[in-house]
Amino acid sequence: MADQDTESIDLNKHPSEIVPKIQNIVSTVNLDCKLNLKQIALKARNAEYNPRRFAAVIMRLKDPKTTALIFQSGKVYACVVQKLGFPAKFKDFKIQNIVTSCDVNFLIRLETLQYHNSRNYSAYDPEIFPGMIYKMKKPLITMLIFGSGKVVIVGVSWIERGVERHTKNRKN
């Protein structure tokens, strides 16, 4: 496999050596304070604020490579906002979505896959979108499957030791 680090893959759990790679994580946090977005944009580096276009400060960090949306109600990076003089706390942190991708290293015949799967779970119309949209119920995720063998997985909200769990269906 060209882009996978096979030495770190547990072949007992993943005999195919195909392990999705995390591409993006969307999370939210409540800072439990009102924020002055104009003041944040003026004081912070790498911040932009145009309330006519979008009601949040957009802050881009280099390390870790992150884009943060900061809303007046109080959400996002507590340490950055605290340094700007706001009494921010770190409440109700939640991972909303994890986007992963992988390559199965073979071509996929999407028409055949669509034929053998219930239309309740999959949608494929190459005139609208080049990939198949496959919605699973357990685990509750959506996969974008492309004929090239590339797969994008969205809707994951919990990953533990290589096993996905989904907080949407769990009772707290």
PDB file of C-alpha atoms in Angstrom:
ATOM      1  CA  MET A   1       0.000   0.000   0.000  1.00  0.00           C
ATOM      2  CA  ALA A   2       1.486   3.267  -1.066  1.00  0.00           C
ATOM      3  CA  ASP A   3       0.037   5.734   1.437  1.00  0.00           C
ATOM      4  CA  GLN A   4      -0.670   3.502   4.463  1.00  0.00           C
ATOM      5  CA  ASP A   5       1.814   2.916   7.267  1.00  0.00           C
ATOM      6  CA  THR A   6       1.434  -0.878   7.373  1.00  0.00           C
ATOM      7  CA  GLU A   7       3.783  -1.222  10.350  1.00  0.00           C
ATOM      8  CA  SER A   8       1.270   0.515  12.633  1.00  0.00           C
ATOM      9  CA  ILE A   9      -1.748  -1.490  11.405  1.00  0.00           C
ATOM     10  CA  ASP A  10      -2.943  -4.368  13.589  1.00  0.00           C
ATOM     11  CA  LEU A  11      -3.466  -7.061  10.948  1.00  0.00           C
ATOM     12  CA  ASN A  12      -5.681  -9.048  13.341  1.00  0.00           C
ATOM     13  CA  LYS A  13      -8.177  -6.169  13.344  1.00  0.00           C
ATOM     14  CA  HIS A  14      -7.537  -5.049   9.753  1.00  0.00           C
ATOM     15  CA  PRO A  15      -6.387  -8.049   7.668  1.00  0.00           C
ATOM     16  CA  SER A  16      -6.979  -6.081   4.446  1.00  0.00           C
ATOM     17  CA  GLU A  17      -4.534  -3.376   5.675  1.00  0.00           C
ATOM     18  CA  ILE A  18      -7.201  -0.806   4.737  1.00  0.00           C
ATOM     19  CA  VAL A  19      -7.705   1.648   7.556  1.00  0.00           C
ATOM     20  CA  PRO A  20      -9.475   4.949   6.887  1.00  0.00           C
ATOM     21  CA  LYS A  21      -7.313   8.011   7.496  1.00  0.00           C
ATOM     22  CA  ILE A  22      -8.796  10.957   9.386  1.00  0.00           C
ATOM     23  CA  GLN A  23      -9.112  13.983   7.098  1.00  0.00           C
ATOM     24  CA  ASN A  24     -11.200  16.359   9.206  1.00  0.00           C
ATOM     25  CA  ILE A  25     -12.797  16.609  12.645  1.00  0.00           C
ATOM     26  CA  VAL A  26     -15.664  18.981  13.407  1.00  0.00           C
ATOM     27  CA  SER A  27     -16.197  19.710  17.081  1.00  0.00           C
ATOM     28  CA  THR A  28     -17.975  22.288  19.214  1.00  0.00           C
ATOM     29  CA  VAL A  29     -17.404  23.683  22.680  1.00  0.00           C
ATOM     30  CA  ASN A  30     -19.278  26.209  24.789  1.00  0.00           C
ATOM     31  CA  LEU A  31     -17.014  28.858  26.331  1.00  0.00           C
ATOM     32  CA  ASP A  32     -19.805  29.935  28.705  1.00  0.00           C
ATOM     33  CA  CYS A  33     -19.333  33.657  28.110  1.00  0.00           C
ATOM     34  CA  LYS A  34     -20.434  36.359  25.666  1.00  0.00           C
ATOM     35  CA  LEU A  35     -17.733  37.390  23.229  1.00  0.00           C
ATOM     36  CA  ASN A  36     -17.016  40.657  21.448  1.00  0.00           C
ATOM     37  CA  LEU A  37     -16.246  39.385  17.956  1.00  0.00           C
ATOM     38  CA  LYS A  38     -14.931  42.712  16.676  1.00  0.00           C
ATOM     39  CA  GLN A  39     -12.461  42.887  19.572  1.00  0.00           C
ATOM     40  CA  ILE A  40     -11.335  39.287  18.943  1.00  0.00           C
ATOM     41  CA  ALA A  41     -10.767  39.980  15.243  1.00  0.00           C
ATOM     42  CA  LEU A  42      -8.742  43.112  16.022  1.00  0.00           C
ATOM     43  CA  LYS A  43      -6.556  41.480  18.703  1.00  0.00           C
ATOM     44  CA  ALA A  44      -6.035  37.983  17.310  1.00  0.00           C
ATOM     45  CA  ARG A  45      -3.665  36.959  14.553  1.00  0.00           C
ATOM     46  CA  ASN A  46      -5.015  35.066  11.566  1.00  0.00           C
ATOM     47  CA  ALA A  47      -8.586  36.175  12.302  1.00  0.00           C
ATOM     48  CA  GLU A  48     -11.137  37.635   9.948  1.00  0.00           C
ATOM     49  CA  TYR A  49     -14.555  39.038  10.726  1.00  0.00           C
ATOM     50  CA  ASN A  50     -17.138  40.309   8.270  1.00  0.00           C
ATOM     51  CA  PRO A  51     -20.553  40.258  10.008  1.00  0.00           C
ATOM     52  CA  ARG A  52     -22.376  41.057   6.743  1.00  0.00           C
ATOM     53  CA  ARG A  53     -21.123  37.792   5.244  1.00  0.00           C
ATOM     54  CA  PHE A  54     -20.944  35.485   8.282  1.00  0.00           C
ATOM     55  CA  ALA A  55     -21.820  35.946  11.966  1.00  0.00           C
ATOM     56  CA  ALA A  56     -18.582  34.507  13.355  1.00  0.00           C
ATOM     57  CA  VAL A  57     -14.877  35.252  13.527  1.00  0.00           C
ATOM     58  CA  ILE A  58     -12.932  32.869  11.303  1.00  0.00           C
ATOM     59  CA  MET A  59      -9.577  32.082  12.878  1.00  0.00           C
ATOM     60  CA  ARG A  60      -7.000  29.973  11.080  1.00  0.00           C
ATOM     61  CA  LEU A  61      -4.178  28.383  13.053  1.00  0.00           C
ATOM     62  CA  LYS A  62      -1.077  26.795  11.542  1.00  0.00           C
ATOM     63  CA  ASP A  63      -0.227  24.315  14.295  1.00  0.00           C
ATOM     64  CA  PRO A  64      -2.355  22.366  14.652  1.00  0.00           C
ATOM     65  CA  LYS A  65      -3.750  23.202  11.221  1.00  0.00           C
ATOM     66  CA  THR A  66      -7.219  24.334  12.259  1.00  0.00           C
ATOM     67  CA  THR A  67     -10.003  26.648  11.232  1.00  0.00           C
ATOM     68  CA  ALA A  68     -12.042  27.870  14.182  1.00  0.00           C
ATOM     69  CA  LEU A  69     -15.411  29.583  13.947  1.00  0.00           C
ATOM     70  CA  ILE A  70     -15.967  31.778  16.989  1.00  0.00           C
ATOM     71  CA  PHE A  71     -19.538  32.890  17.638  1.00  0.00           C
ATOM     72  CA  GLN A  72     -20.706  35.693  19.947  1.00  0.00           C
ATOM     73  CA  SER A  73     -22.573  33.177  22.129  1.00  0.00           C
ATOM     74  CA  GLY A  74     -19.215  31.596  22.985  1.00  0.00           C
ATOM     75  CA  LYS A  75     -17.793  28.635  21.123  1.00  0.00           C
ATOM     76  CA  VAL A  76     -14.383  27.224  20.129  1.00  0.00           C
ATOM     77  CA  TYR A  77     -10.729  27.518  21.340  1.00  0.00           C
ATOM     78  CA  ALA A  78     -10.691  28.385  25.053  1.00  0.00           C
ATOM     79  CA  CYS A  79      -6.921  29.015  25.276  1.00  0.00           C
ATOM     80  CA  VAL A  80      -6.884  31.502  22.373  1.00  0.00           C
ATOM     81  CA  VAL A  81      -9.961  33.361  23.638  1.00  0.00           C
ATOM     82  CA  GLN A  82      -8.680  33.374  27.251  1.00  0.00           C
ATOM     83  CA  LYS A  83      -5.412  34.985  26.098  1.00  0.00           C
ATOM     84  CA  LEU A  84      -7.510  37.758  24.544  1.00  0.00           C
ATOM     85  CA  GLY A  85      -8.983  38.558  27.976  1.00  0.00           C
ATOM     86  CA  PHE A  86     -12.322  36.733  27.943  1.00  0.00           C
ATOM     87  CA  PRO A  87     -13.335  34.574  30.958  1.00  0.00           C
ATOM     88  CA  ALA A  88     -13.791  31.500  28.761  1.00  0.00           C
ATOM     89  CA  LYS A  89     -14.454  28.049  30.200  1.00  0.00           C
ATOM     90  CA  PHE A  90     -14.406  24.750  28.342  1.00  0.00           C
ATOM     91  CA  LYS A  91     -17.935  23.301  28.624  1.00  0.00           C
ATOM     92  CA  ASP A  92     -19.865  20.744  26.600  1.00  0.00           C
ATOM     93  CA  PHE A  93     -17.071  19.727  24.224  1.00  0.00           C
ATOM     94  CA  LYS A  94     -18.459  17.431  21.563  1.00  0.00           C
ATOM     95  CA  ILE A  95     -17.124  15.858  18.402  1.00  0.00           C
ATOM     96  CA  GLN A  96     -19.837  16.456  15.826  1.00  0.00           C
ATOM     97  CA  ASN A  97     -18.366  14.673  12.827  1.00  0.00           C
ATOM     98  CA  ILE A  98     -15.195  12.915  11.727  1.00  0.00           C
ATOM     99  CA  VAL A  99     -14.406  12.650   8.020  1.00  0.00           C
ATOM    100  CA  THR A 100     -12.140   9.786   6.974  1.00  0.00           C
ATOM    101  CA  SER A 101     -11.041   8.379   3.643  1.00  0.00           C
ATOM    102  CA  CYS A 102      -9.310   5.338   2.231  1.00  0.00           C
ATOM    103  CA  ASP A 103      -8.498   3.618  -1.021  1.00  0.00           C
ATOM    104  CA  VAL A 104      -9.554  -0.032  -1.345  1.00  0.00           C
ATOM    105  CA  ASN A 105      -6.990  -0.441  -4.145  1.00  0.00           C
ATOM    106  CA  PHE A 106      -9.362  -1.861  -6.734  1.00  0.00           C
ATOM    107  CA  LEU A 107     -11.950  -0.449  -9.112  1.00  0.00           C
ATOM    108  CA  ILE A 108     -15.573  -0.575  -7.966  1.00  0.00           C
ATOM    109  CA  ARG A 109     -18.432  -1.145 -10.398  1.00  0.00           C
ATOM    110  CA  LEU A 110     -20.938   1.276  -8.928  1.00  0.00           C
ATOM    111  CA  GLU A 111     -23.809   0.141 -11.163  1.00  0.00           C
ATOM    112  CA  THR A 112     -23.373  -3.437  -9.935  1.00  0.00           C
ATOM    113  CA  LEU A 113     -23.056  -2.322  -6.337  1.00  0.00           C
ATOM    114  CA  GLN A 114     -26.261  -0.288  -6.701  1.00  0.00           C
ATOM    115  CA  TYR A 115     -28.068  -3.257  -8.275  1.00  0.00           C
ATOM    116  CA  HIS A 116     -27.150  -5.564  -5.366  1.00  0.00           C
ATOM    117  CA  ASN A 117     -28.026  -3.095  -2.615  1.00  0.00           C
ATOM    118  CA  SER A 118     -31.350  -1.774  -1.483  1.00  0.00           C
ATOM    119  CA  ARG A 119     -32.194   1.689  -2.739  1.00  0.00           C
ATOM    120  CA  ASN A 120     -33.087   2.435   0.891  1.00  0.00           C
ATOM    121  CA  TYR A 121     -29.362   2.427   1.652  1.00  0.00           C
ATOM    122  CA  SER A 122     -27.725   3.646  -1.539  1.00  0.00           C
ATOM    123  CA  ALA A 123     -28.143   6.274  -4.231  1.00  0.00           C
ATOM    124  CA  TYR A 124     -26.181   6.401  -7.466  1.00  0.00           C
ATOM    125  CA  ASP A 125     -26.872   8.696 -10.388  1.00  0.00           C
ATOM    126  CA  PRO A 126     -23.657   9.434 -12.311  1.00  0.00           C
ATOM    127  CA  GLU A 127     -25.307  12.375 -14.093  1.00  0.00           C
ATOM    128  CA  ILE A 128     -25.744  14.140 -10.742  1.00  0.00           C
ATOM    129  CA  PHE A 129     -22.739  12.919  -8.710  1.00  0.00           C
ATOM    130  CA  PRO A 130     -19.845  10.633  -9.749  1.00  0.00           C
ATOM    131  CA  GLY A 131     -19.973   8.513  -6.596  1.00  0.00           C
ATOM    132  CA  MET A 132     -22.449   6.314  -4.797  1.00  0.00           C
ATOM    133  CA  ILE A 133     -23.937   7.616  -1.574  1.00  0.00           C
ATOM    134  CA  TYR A 134     -24.293   4.648   0.758  1.00  0.00           C
ATOM    135  CA  LYS A 135     -26.036   5.203   4.107  1.00  0.00           C
ATOM    136  CA  MET A 136     -25.469   2.573   6.760  1.00  0.00           C
ATOM    137  CA  LYS A 137     -27.676   2.161   9.821  1.00  0.00           C
ATOM    138  CA  LYS A 138     -25.198   0.256  12.026  1.00  0.00           C
ATOM    139  CA  PRO A 139     -22.879   2.018  12.426  1.00  0.00           C
ATOM    140  CA  LEU A 140     -24.756   5.207  11.551  1.00  0.00           C
ATOM    141  CA  ILE A 141     -22.448   6.571   8.833  1.00  0.00           C
ATOM    142  CA  THR A 142     -22.550   7.660   5.211  1.00  0.00           C
ATOM    143  CA  MET A 143     -19.981   6.536   2.659  1.00  0.00           C
ATOM    144  CA  LEU A 144     -19.201   8.183  -0.650  1.00  0.00           C
ATOM    145  CA  ILE A 145     -17.923   5.353  -2.834  1.00  0.00           C
ATOM    146  CA  PHE A 146     -16.161   6.124  -6.112  1.00  0.00           C
ATOM    147  CA  GLY A 147     -15.435   3.845  -9.053  1.00  0.00           C
ATOM    148  CA  SER A 148     -11.704   4.490  -8.609  1.00  0.00           C
ATOM    149  CA  GLY A 149     -11.802   2.643  -5.271  1.00  0.00           C
ATOM    150  CA  LYS A 150     -11.641   5.763  -3.153  1.00  0.00           C
ATOM    151  CA  VAL A 151     -14.090   5.888  -0.221  1.00  0.00           C
ATOM    152  CA  VAL A 152     -14.976   8.857   1.992  1.00  0.00           C
ATOM    153  CA  ILE A 153     -16.723   8.124   5.300  1.00  0.00           C
ATOM    154  CA  VAL A 154     -18.708  10.832   7.100  1.00  0.00           C
ATOM    155  CA  GLY A 155     -20.952  10.866  10.140  1.00  0.00           C
ATOM    156  CA  VAL A 156     -18.565   9.185  12.575  1.00  0.00           C
ATOM    157  CA  SER A 157     -18.707  10.929  15.931  1.00  0.00           C
ATOM    158  CA  TRP A 158     -16.550   8.620  18.079  1.00  0.00           C
ATOM    159  CA  ILE A 159     -13.413   6.568  17.433  1.00  0.00           C
ATOM    160  CA  GLU A 160     -11.873   4.350  20.095  1.00  0.00           C
ATOM    161  CA  ARG A 161      -9.007   1.929  19.470  1.00  0.00           C
ATOM    162  CA  GLY A 162      -9.888   1.664  15.783  1.00  0.00           C
ATOM    163  CA  VAL A 163     -13.539   0.849  16.474  1.00  0.00           C
ATOM    164  CA  GLU A 164     -16.172   3.425  15.662  1.00  0.00           C
ATOM    165  CA  ARG A 165     -18.901   4.207  18.163  1.00  0.00           C
ATOM    166  CA  HIS A 166     -21.709   6.618  17.565  1.00  0.00           C
ATOM    167  CA  THR A 167     -22.909   8.913  20.301  1.00  0.00           C
ATOM    168  CA  LYS A 168     -26.119   9.698  18.414  1.00  0.00           C
ATOM    169  CA  ASN A 169     -27.585   6.317  19.393  1.00  0.00           C
ATOM    170  CA  ARG A 170     -26.076   6.028  22.875  1.00  0.00           C
ATOM    171  CA  LYS A 171     -27.842   6.974  26.085  1.00  0.00           C
ATOM    172  CA  ASN A 172     -25.716   9.144  28.365  1.00  0.00           C
TER     173      ASN A 172
END
